[in-house]
Amino acid sequence: MSKLNQLLSLAELSPVALDALLNLALKVKQQPQNYTQALAGKSIALIFEKPSLRTRVSFDVGIYKLGGHSVYLDQQNGAMGKRETIADFGSNLACWTDAIVARVFSQNTLEQLANASQKPVINALSDMYHPCQALADLLALKERFGDLSKVHLAYVGDGNNVCHSLMLGAALSGMTMTVVTPPGFEPSAQVMAQAKHIAKQTGAQLLLSHQLAAAKGVNAIYTDTWLSMGDKADPAVIEHTFMPYQISSTVMHSLNIQYFMHCLPAHREHEVTSEVLDSTASLVLLQAENRMHAQNAVLISLFS
Ligand code: CP
Ligand code: NVA
């Protein structure tokens, strides 16, 4: 497969490259013994400006399983660029490490890190994207359905980072994706245009709605927190706006939906009821498990 240079957004991948990455992730999941030295001698910085459970642990453990070494940098200074510039931070990290995984407030921080370090940078979530999450989610759908081009996914909630990466992943995979948001919370027009441009090559369909009923009959329905990390909106206003979009058993049954998905952390009885989250229709732990396999495929292809 072709070598990756970085992963700031899924838009950097071609449809063929995404397919190859998902196939590699499946191989890594099924035969981990073949990859135990893939990162031998490599040290990878893990920078987090925001909290994390899944991303932090899956990268740390995943790098260990590939024979590499990770260096964790927590939010000791909050956003990067306060104690020294982001460029200085990146150029110094490059003296010792081989790649940088970063969870940041702004996508621009990732671009500055990549420019200053000249090392591969992996986006571990930004204001705009969460590509590692979408790779794990596509892997889960591939395991359940095989051919992604036959899958219809609905995303319900705030049209931000996770939604954007799912849209790009769906476009690259030839999927049908319906995005349902409250008015005013639609995905970025620029990401929609980018996804529609990719969709012309793959036959994917991207649809927008404000009505939950638009998700009728989809193979899987996906939701995320109503209030993302760092979002300063009034929680009471957000709850009032989003409650009509809660995924409950009534929604699952009346819209005839097979699977439920969530990037986690979940806010029980807000965006999803416990009944759905803990049901046999829920793929959330498969998605969480797949974070490591998908990311390991990314790391392997950076250094192959
Ligand atoms: N889904 C996800 O990125 O989880 P964390 O915020 O715990 O890393
Ligand atoms: N949209 C959420 C995703 C968390 C994994 C956030 O940005 O907080």
Tab-separated table of C-alpha atoms and ligand atoms in Angstrom:
chain	number	residue	atom	x	y	z
A	1	MET	CA	0.000	0.000	0.000
A	2	SER	CA	1.107	3.599	-0.532
A	3	LYS	CA	3.003	5.257	2.288
A	4	LEU	CA	1.187	7.842	4.404
A	5	ASN	CA	2.982	11.098	5.232
A	6	GLN	CA	0.590	12.401	7.869
A	7	LEU	CA	-3.078	12.181	8.863
A	8	LEU	CA	-4.548	15.619	9.533
A	9	SER	CA	-7.803	14.841	7.686
A	10	LEU	CA	-9.250	11.858	5.820
A	11	ALA	CA	-9.415	14.143	2.772
A	12	GLU	CA	-5.682	13.436	2.362
A	13	LEU	CA	-6.540	9.838	1.394
A	14	SER	CA	-7.740	8.528	-1.954
A	15	PRO	CA	-10.573	5.977	-2.036
A	16	VAL	CA	-7.973	3.277	-2.807
A	17	ALA	CA	-5.695	4.399	0.049
A	18	LEU	CA	-8.585	4.349	2.535
A	19	ASP	CA	-9.601	0.863	1.444
A	20	ALA	CA	-5.987	-0.340	1.779
A	21	LEU	CA	-5.740	1.200	5.248
A	22	LEU	CA	-8.923	-0.555	6.403
A	23	ASN	CA	-7.704	-3.861	4.976
A	24	LEU	CA	-4.395	-3.419	6.787
A	25	ALA	CA	-6.277	-2.621	10.003
A	26	LEU	CA	-8.186	-5.902	9.645
A	27	LYS	CA	-4.912	-7.794	9.166
A	28	VAL	CA	-3.374	-6.095	12.212
A	29	LYS	CA	-6.461	-7.027	14.219
A	30	GLN	CA	-6.453	-10.648	13.055
A	31	GLN	CA	-2.678	-11.305	13.063
A	32	PRO	CA	-1.024	-8.907	15.524
A	33	GLN	CA	1.971	-11.268	15.789
A	34	ASN	CA	3.071	-10.151	12.301
A	35	TYR	CA	3.490	-6.510	13.344
A	36	THR	CA	5.298	-6.662	16.695
A	37	GLN	CA	8.425	-4.966	15.299
A	38	ALA	CA	6.731	-2.518	12.894
A	39	LEU	CA	7.731	0.511	15.019
A	40	ALA	CA	10.975	-0.890	16.466
A	41	GLY	CA	13.257	2.002	17.452
A	42	LYS	CA	10.572	4.653	16.883
A	43	SER	CA	9.491	7.141	19.537
A	44	ILE	CA	6.159	8.884	19.135
A	45	ALA	CA	4.966	11.968	21.029
A	46	LEU	CA	1.356	11.957	22.233
A	47	ILE	CA	0.203	15.527	22.929
A	48	PHE	CA	-3.191	16.230	24.475
A	49	GLU	CA	-4.588	19.739	24.935
A	50	LYS	CA	-7.915	18.150	25.965
A	51	PRO	CA	-8.946	15.107	28.047
A	52	SER	CA	-9.027	11.618	26.525
A	53	LEU	CA	-9.528	7.999	27.530
A	54	ARG	CA	-9.862	6.013	24.302
A	55	THR	CA	-7.432	7.962	22.131
A	56	ARG	CA	-4.712	8.199	24.731
A	57	VAL	CA	-4.825	4.553	25.803
A	58	SER	CA	-5.326	3.081	22.320
A	59	PHE	CA	-2.320	4.991	20.938
A	60	ASP	CA	-0.124	4.201	23.938
A	61	VAL	CA	-0.966	0.482	24.014
A	62	GLY	CA	-1.020	0.254	20.200
A	63	ILE	CA	2.469	1.747	19.854
A	64	TYR	CA	3.734	-0.695	22.487
A	65	LYS	CA	2.204	-3.624	20.575
A	66	LEU	CA	4.048	-2.485	17.417
A	67	GLY	CA	7.388	-2.421	19.252
A	68	GLY	CA	7.585	1.384	19.491
A	69	HIS	CA	7.793	3.816	22.390
A	70	SER	CA	5.380	6.622	23.260
A	71	VAL	CA	6.000	9.844	25.193
A	72	TYR	CA	2.844	11.326	26.703
A	73	LEU	CA	2.537	15.111	27.095
A	74	ASP	CA	-0.578	16.164	28.973
A	75	GLN	CA	-2.306	19.533	29.239
A	76	GLN	CA	0.453	20.906	31.488
A	77	ASN	CA	0.185	24.248	29.728
A	78	GLY	CA	-3.348	24.048	28.303
A	79	ALA	CA	-3.270	24.999	24.639
A	80	MET	CA	0.131	24.796	22.980
A	81	GLY	CA	1.802	28.085	22.095
A	82	LYS	CA	1.735	29.629	25.583
A	83	ARG	CA	5.119	28.666	27.060
A	84	GLU	CA	6.795	28.749	23.662
A	85	THR	CA	5.430	29.034	20.127
A	86	ILE	CA	3.812	26.012	18.507
A	87	ALA	CA	6.559	26.061	15.880
A	88	ASP	CA	9.278	25.982	18.562
A	89	PHE	CA	7.436	23.169	20.336
A	90	GLY	CA	7.277	21.175	17.079
A	91	SER	CA	10.859	21.771	15.990
A	92	ASN	CA	12.137	20.693	19.427
A	93	LEU	CA	9.975	17.561	19.497
A	94	ALA	CA	11.404	16.655	16.103
A	95	CYS	CA	14.903	16.458	17.646
A	96	TRP	CA	13.893	13.320	19.558
A	97	THR	CA	10.708	11.804	18.194
A	98	ASP	CA	9.717	10.188	14.880
A	99	ALA	CA	6.047	11.216	14.741
A	100	ILE	CA	3.578	13.368	16.645
A	101	VAL	CA	0.034	12.420	17.626
A	102	ALA	CA	-1.863	15.499	18.812
A	103	ARG	CA	-5.324	16.336	20.198
A	104	VAL	CA	-5.735	20.080	19.820
A	105	PHE	CA	-8.266	22.885	20.004
A	106	SER	CA	-7.466	24.142	16.508
A	107	GLN	CA	-6.738	22.316	13.252
A	108	ASN	CA	-4.244	25.113	12.559
A	109	THR	CA	-2.104	23.913	15.495
A	110	LEU	CA	-1.647	20.556	13.711
A	111	GLU	CA	-0.564	22.301	10.528
A	112	GLN	CA	1.964	24.406	12.445
A	113	LEU	CA	3.315	21.302	14.212
A	114	ALA	CA	3.668	19.472	10.897
A	115	ASN	CA	5.449	22.398	9.221
A	116	ALA	CA	7.845	23.030	12.099
A	117	SER	CA	8.677	19.404	12.859
A	118	GLN	CA	8.746	18.001	9.314
A	119	LYS	CA	7.613	14.766	11.017
A	120	PRO	CA	4.368	12.881	10.391
A	121	VAL	CA	1.554	14.381	12.470
A	122	ILE	CA	-1.608	12.407	13.277
A	123	ASN	CA	-4.776	14.256	14.237
A	124	ALA	CA	-6.090	12.777	17.499
A	125	LEU	CA	-9.116	15.187	17.357
A	126	SER	CA	-9.336	18.867	16.541
A	127	ASP	CA	-12.148	21.391	16.233
A	128	MET	CA	-12.597	20.240	12.604
A	129	TYR	CA	-11.880	16.513	12.397
A	130	HIS	CA	-11.451	13.188	14.195
A	131	PRO	CA	-9.999	10.975	11.430
A	132	CYS	CA	-8.802	8.144	13.714
A	133	GLN	CA	-12.328	7.805	15.088
A	134	ALA	CA	-13.862	7.637	11.620
A	135	LEU	CA	-11.329	4.980	10.542
A	136	ALA	CA	-12.301	2.819	13.534
A	137	ASP	CA	-15.993	3.363	12.746
A	138	LEU	CA	-15.576	2.415	9.088
A	139	LEU	CA	-13.667	-0.676	10.207
A	140	ALA	CA	-16.593	-1.659	12.469
A	141	LEU	CA	-19.052	-1.161	9.583
A	142	LYS	CA	-16.805	-3.153	7.241
A	143	GLU	CA	-16.738	-6.009	9.765
A	144	ARG	CA	-20.534	-5.976	10.018
A	145	PHE	CA	-21.472	-5.332	6.358
A	146	GLY	CA	-18.417	-6.141	4.201
A	147	ASP	CA	-19.009	-3.781	1.290
A	148	LEU	CA	-19.139	-0.208	2.629
A	149	SER	CA	-20.686	1.085	-0.593
A	150	LYS	CA	-23.874	-0.771	0.389
A	151	VAL	CA	-24.098	0.880	3.807
A	152	HIS	CA	-26.436	3.756	4.715
A	153	LEU	CA	-25.246	5.578	7.837
A	154	ALA	CA	-27.103	8.371	9.604
A	155	TYR	CA	-25.284	10.830	11.852
A	156	VAL	CA	-27.535	12.680	14.296
A	157	GLY	CA	-26.354	15.611	16.410
A	158	ASP	CA	-23.847	18.438	16.176
A	159	GLY	CA	-22.316	18.634	12.694
A	160	ASN	CA	-18.749	19.129	13.904
A	161	ASN	CA	-15.474	17.157	14.112
A	162	VAL	CA	-16.698	13.537	14.275
A	163	CYS	CA	-19.446	14.224	11.744
A	164	HIS	CA	-16.958	15.886	9.350
A	165	SER	CA	-14.581	12.918	9.395
A	166	LEU	CA	-17.460	10.468	8.947
A	167	MET	CA	-18.672	12.489	5.936
A	168	LEU	CA	-15.235	12.334	4.317
A	169	GLY	CA	-14.897	8.625	5.148
A	170	ALA	CA	-18.372	7.898	3.778
A	171	ALA	CA	-17.570	9.837	0.597
A	172	LEU	CA	-14.300	7.951	0.078
A	173	SER	CA	-16.043	4.599	0.707
A	174	GLY	CA	-18.978	5.193	-1.647
A	175	MET	CA	-21.455	5.036	1.244
A	176	THR	CA	-24.769	6.806	1.658
A	177	MET	CA	-24.747	9.130	4.654
A	178	THR	CA	-27.607	11.201	6.012
A	179	VAL	CA	-26.631	13.966	8.429
A	180	VAL	CA	-29.426	15.098	10.748
A	181	THR	CA	-28.821	18.198	12.879
A	182	PRO	CA	-30.901	20.858	14.575
A	183	PRO	CA	-31.057	24.036	12.452
A	184	GLY	CA	-27.855	26.033	13.004
A	185	PHE	CA	-25.724	22.952	13.781
A	186	GLU	CA	-25.146	21.756	10.198
A	187	PRO	CA	-21.690	20.534	9.154
A	188	SER	CA	-19.257	23.005	7.609
A	189	ALA	CA	-20.200	23.953	4.040
A	190	GLN	CA	-16.543	23.571	3.073
A	191	VAL	CA	-16.399	19.974	4.359
A	192	MET	CA	-19.714	19.194	2.634
A	193	ALA	CA	-18.310	20.554	-0.650
A	194	GLN	CA	-15.120	18.500	-0.193
A	195	ALA	CA	-17.140	15.339	0.584
A	196	LYS	CA	-19.438	15.896	-2.406
A	197	HIS	CA	-16.415	16.389	-4.655
A	198	ILE	CA	-14.983	13.039	-3.500
A	199	ALA	CA	-18.439	11.446	-3.836
A	200	LYS	CA	-18.427	12.195	-7.580
A	201	GLN	CA	-15.598	9.630	-7.939
A	202	THR	CA	-17.087	6.969	-5.675
A	203	GLY	CA	-20.852	7.244	-6.121
A	204	ALA	CA	-21.356	8.141	-2.457
A	205	GLN	CA	-24.442	10.130	-1.478
A	206	LEU	CA	-24.467	12.807	1.222
A	207	LEU	CA	-27.796	14.094	2.458
A	208	LEU	CA	-28.702	16.763	5.036
A	209	SER	CA	-31.871	17.043	7.104
A	210	HIS	CA	-33.240	18.609	10.277
A	211	GLN	CA	-35.703	15.733	10.753
A	212	LEU	CA	-34.825	12.556	12.628
A	213	ALA	CA	-37.315	10.766	10.346
A	214	ALA	CA	-34.751	11.165	7.526
A	215	ALA	CA	-32.823	8.331	9.226
A	216	LYS	CA	-35.621	5.833	8.508
A	217	GLY	CA	-34.294	2.410	7.503
A	218	VAL	CA	-30.570	3.239	7.777
A	219	ASN	CA	-28.167	0.406	8.608
A	220	ALA	CA	-26.629	2.324	11.499
A	221	ILE	CA	-27.385	5.525	13.378
A	222	TYR	CA	-24.492	7.433	14.940
A	223	THR	CA	-24.548	10.169	17.529
A	224	ASP	CA	-22.033	12.180	19.564
A	225	THR	CA	-22.098	14.475	22.576
A	226	TRP	CA	-24.314	17.548	22.216
A	227	LEU	CA	-21.590	19.733	23.737
A	228	SER	CA	-18.048	19.116	22.526
A	229	MET	CA	-14.933	19.663	24.639
A	230	GLY	CA	-14.132	23.371	24.778
A	231	ASP	CA	-17.586	24.380	23.483
A	232	LYS	CA	-18.757	27.347	25.572
A	233	ALA	CA	-22.479	27.164	24.649
A	234	ASP	CA	-25.066	27.228	27.472
A	235	PRO	CA	-25.726	23.537	28.374
A	236	ALA	CA	-29.403	24.249	29.159
A	237	VAL	CA	-29.992	25.813	25.730
A	238	ILE	CA	-28.138	22.960	24.025
A	239	GLU	CA	-30.171	20.346	25.893
A	240	HIS	CA	-33.435	22.027	24.887
A	241	THR	CA	-32.306	22.237	21.217
A	242	PHE	CA	-31.015	18.669	20.941
A	243	MET	CA	-33.479	16.664	23.089
A	244	PRO	CA	-35.811	16.040	20.102
A	245	TYR	CA	-32.830	14.256	18.477
A	246	GLN	CA	-32.195	11.799	21.357
A	247	ILE	CA	-31.699	8.193	20.198
A	248	SER	CA	-34.069	6.020	22.216
A	249	SER	CA	-35.474	2.518	21.736
A	250	THR	CA	-38.604	4.111	20.289
A	251	VAL	CA	-36.465	5.833	17.635
A	252	MET	CA	-34.538	2.614	16.884
A	253	HIS	CA	-37.720	0.584	16.458
A	254	SER	CA	-39.977	3.127	14.764
A	255	LEU	CA	-37.259	4.021	12.199
A	256	ASN	CA	-36.292	0.352	11.788
A	257	ILE	CA	-32.570	0.887	12.458
A	258	GLN	CA	-30.224	-2.077	12.874
A	259	TYR	CA	-27.176	-0.673	14.695
A	260	PHE	CA	-26.335	2.174	17.057
A	261	MET	CA	-22.911	3.874	17.027
A	262	HIS	CA	-21.213	6.518	19.220
A	263	CYS	CA	-17.588	7.656	19.415
A	264	LEU	CA	-17.894	7.905	23.248
A	265	PRO	CA	-17.802	9.262	25.869
A	266	ALA	CA	-21.596	8.917	25.986
A	267	HIS	CA	-23.868	11.133	28.044
A	268	ARG	CA	-26.529	8.677	29.114
A	269	GLU	CA	-30.134	9.881	28.841
A	270	HIS	CA	-28.959	12.875	26.802
A	271	GLU	CA	-27.913	12.051	23.211
A	272	VAL	CA	-28.713	8.352	23.800
A	273	THR	CA	-30.662	6.351	26.352
A	274	SER	CA	-28.888	3.660	28.374
A	275	GLU	CA	-31.357	1.172	26.922
A	276	VAL	CA	-29.956	1.755	23.403
A	277	LEU	CA	-26.321	2.262	24.442
A	278	ASP	CA	-26.257	-1.066	26.305
A	279	SER	CA	-28.393	-2.983	23.790
A	280	THR	CA	-27.230	-5.708	21.401
A	281	ALA	CA	-27.688	-3.162	18.576
A	282	SER	CA	-24.886	-1.034	20.032
A	283	LEU	CA	-21.485	-1.196	18.296
A	284	VAL	CA	-19.769	1.209	20.705
A	285	LEU	CA	-17.275	-1.221	22.223
A	286	LEU	CA	-16.362	-2.612	18.802
A	287	GLN	CA	-15.713	0.987	17.696
A	288	ALA	CA	-13.601	1.606	20.806
A	289	GLU	CA	-11.617	-1.605	20.284
A	290	ASN	CA	-11.089	-0.750	16.622
A	291	ARG	CA	-9.505	2.596	17.508
A	292	MET	CA	-6.254	0.750	18.251
A	293	HIS	CA	-6.302	-1.448	15.149
A	294	ALA	CA	-7.124	1.432	12.802
A	295	GLN	CA	-4.473	3.682	14.353
A	296	ASN	CA	-1.903	0.904	14.235
A	297	ALA	CA	-2.579	0.566	10.509
A	298	VAL	CA	-1.947	4.319	10.175
A	299	LEU	CA	1.303	4.077	12.174
A	300	ILE	CA	2.513	1.071	10.164
A	301	SER	CA	1.857	2.839	6.893
A	302	LEU	CA	3.712	5.961	8.072
A	303	PHE	CA	6.874	3.922	8.588
A	304	SER	CA	6.542	1.165	5.983
B	1	CP	N1	-13.772	8.792	21.096
B	1	CP	C1	-12.717	9.397	21.654
B	1	CP	O1	-11.914	10.070	21.003
B	1	CP	O2	-12.608	9.195	23.010
B	1	CP	P1	-11.621	9.967	23.992
B	1	CP	O3	-12.055	11.417	24.001
B	1	CP	O4	-11.781	9.310	25.322
B	1	CP	O5	-10.217	9.848	23.462
B	2	NVA	N1	-17.292	15.934	19.389
B	2	NVA	C1	-16.648	15.439	20.572
B	2	NVA	C2	-15.904	14.175	20.285
B	2	NVA	C3	-15.239	13.526	21.469
B	2	NVA	C4	-14.495	12.268	21.108
B	2	NVA	C5	-15.722	16.511	21.119
B	2	NVA	O1	-15.065	17.192	20.321
B	2	NVA	O2	-15.669	16.683	22.342
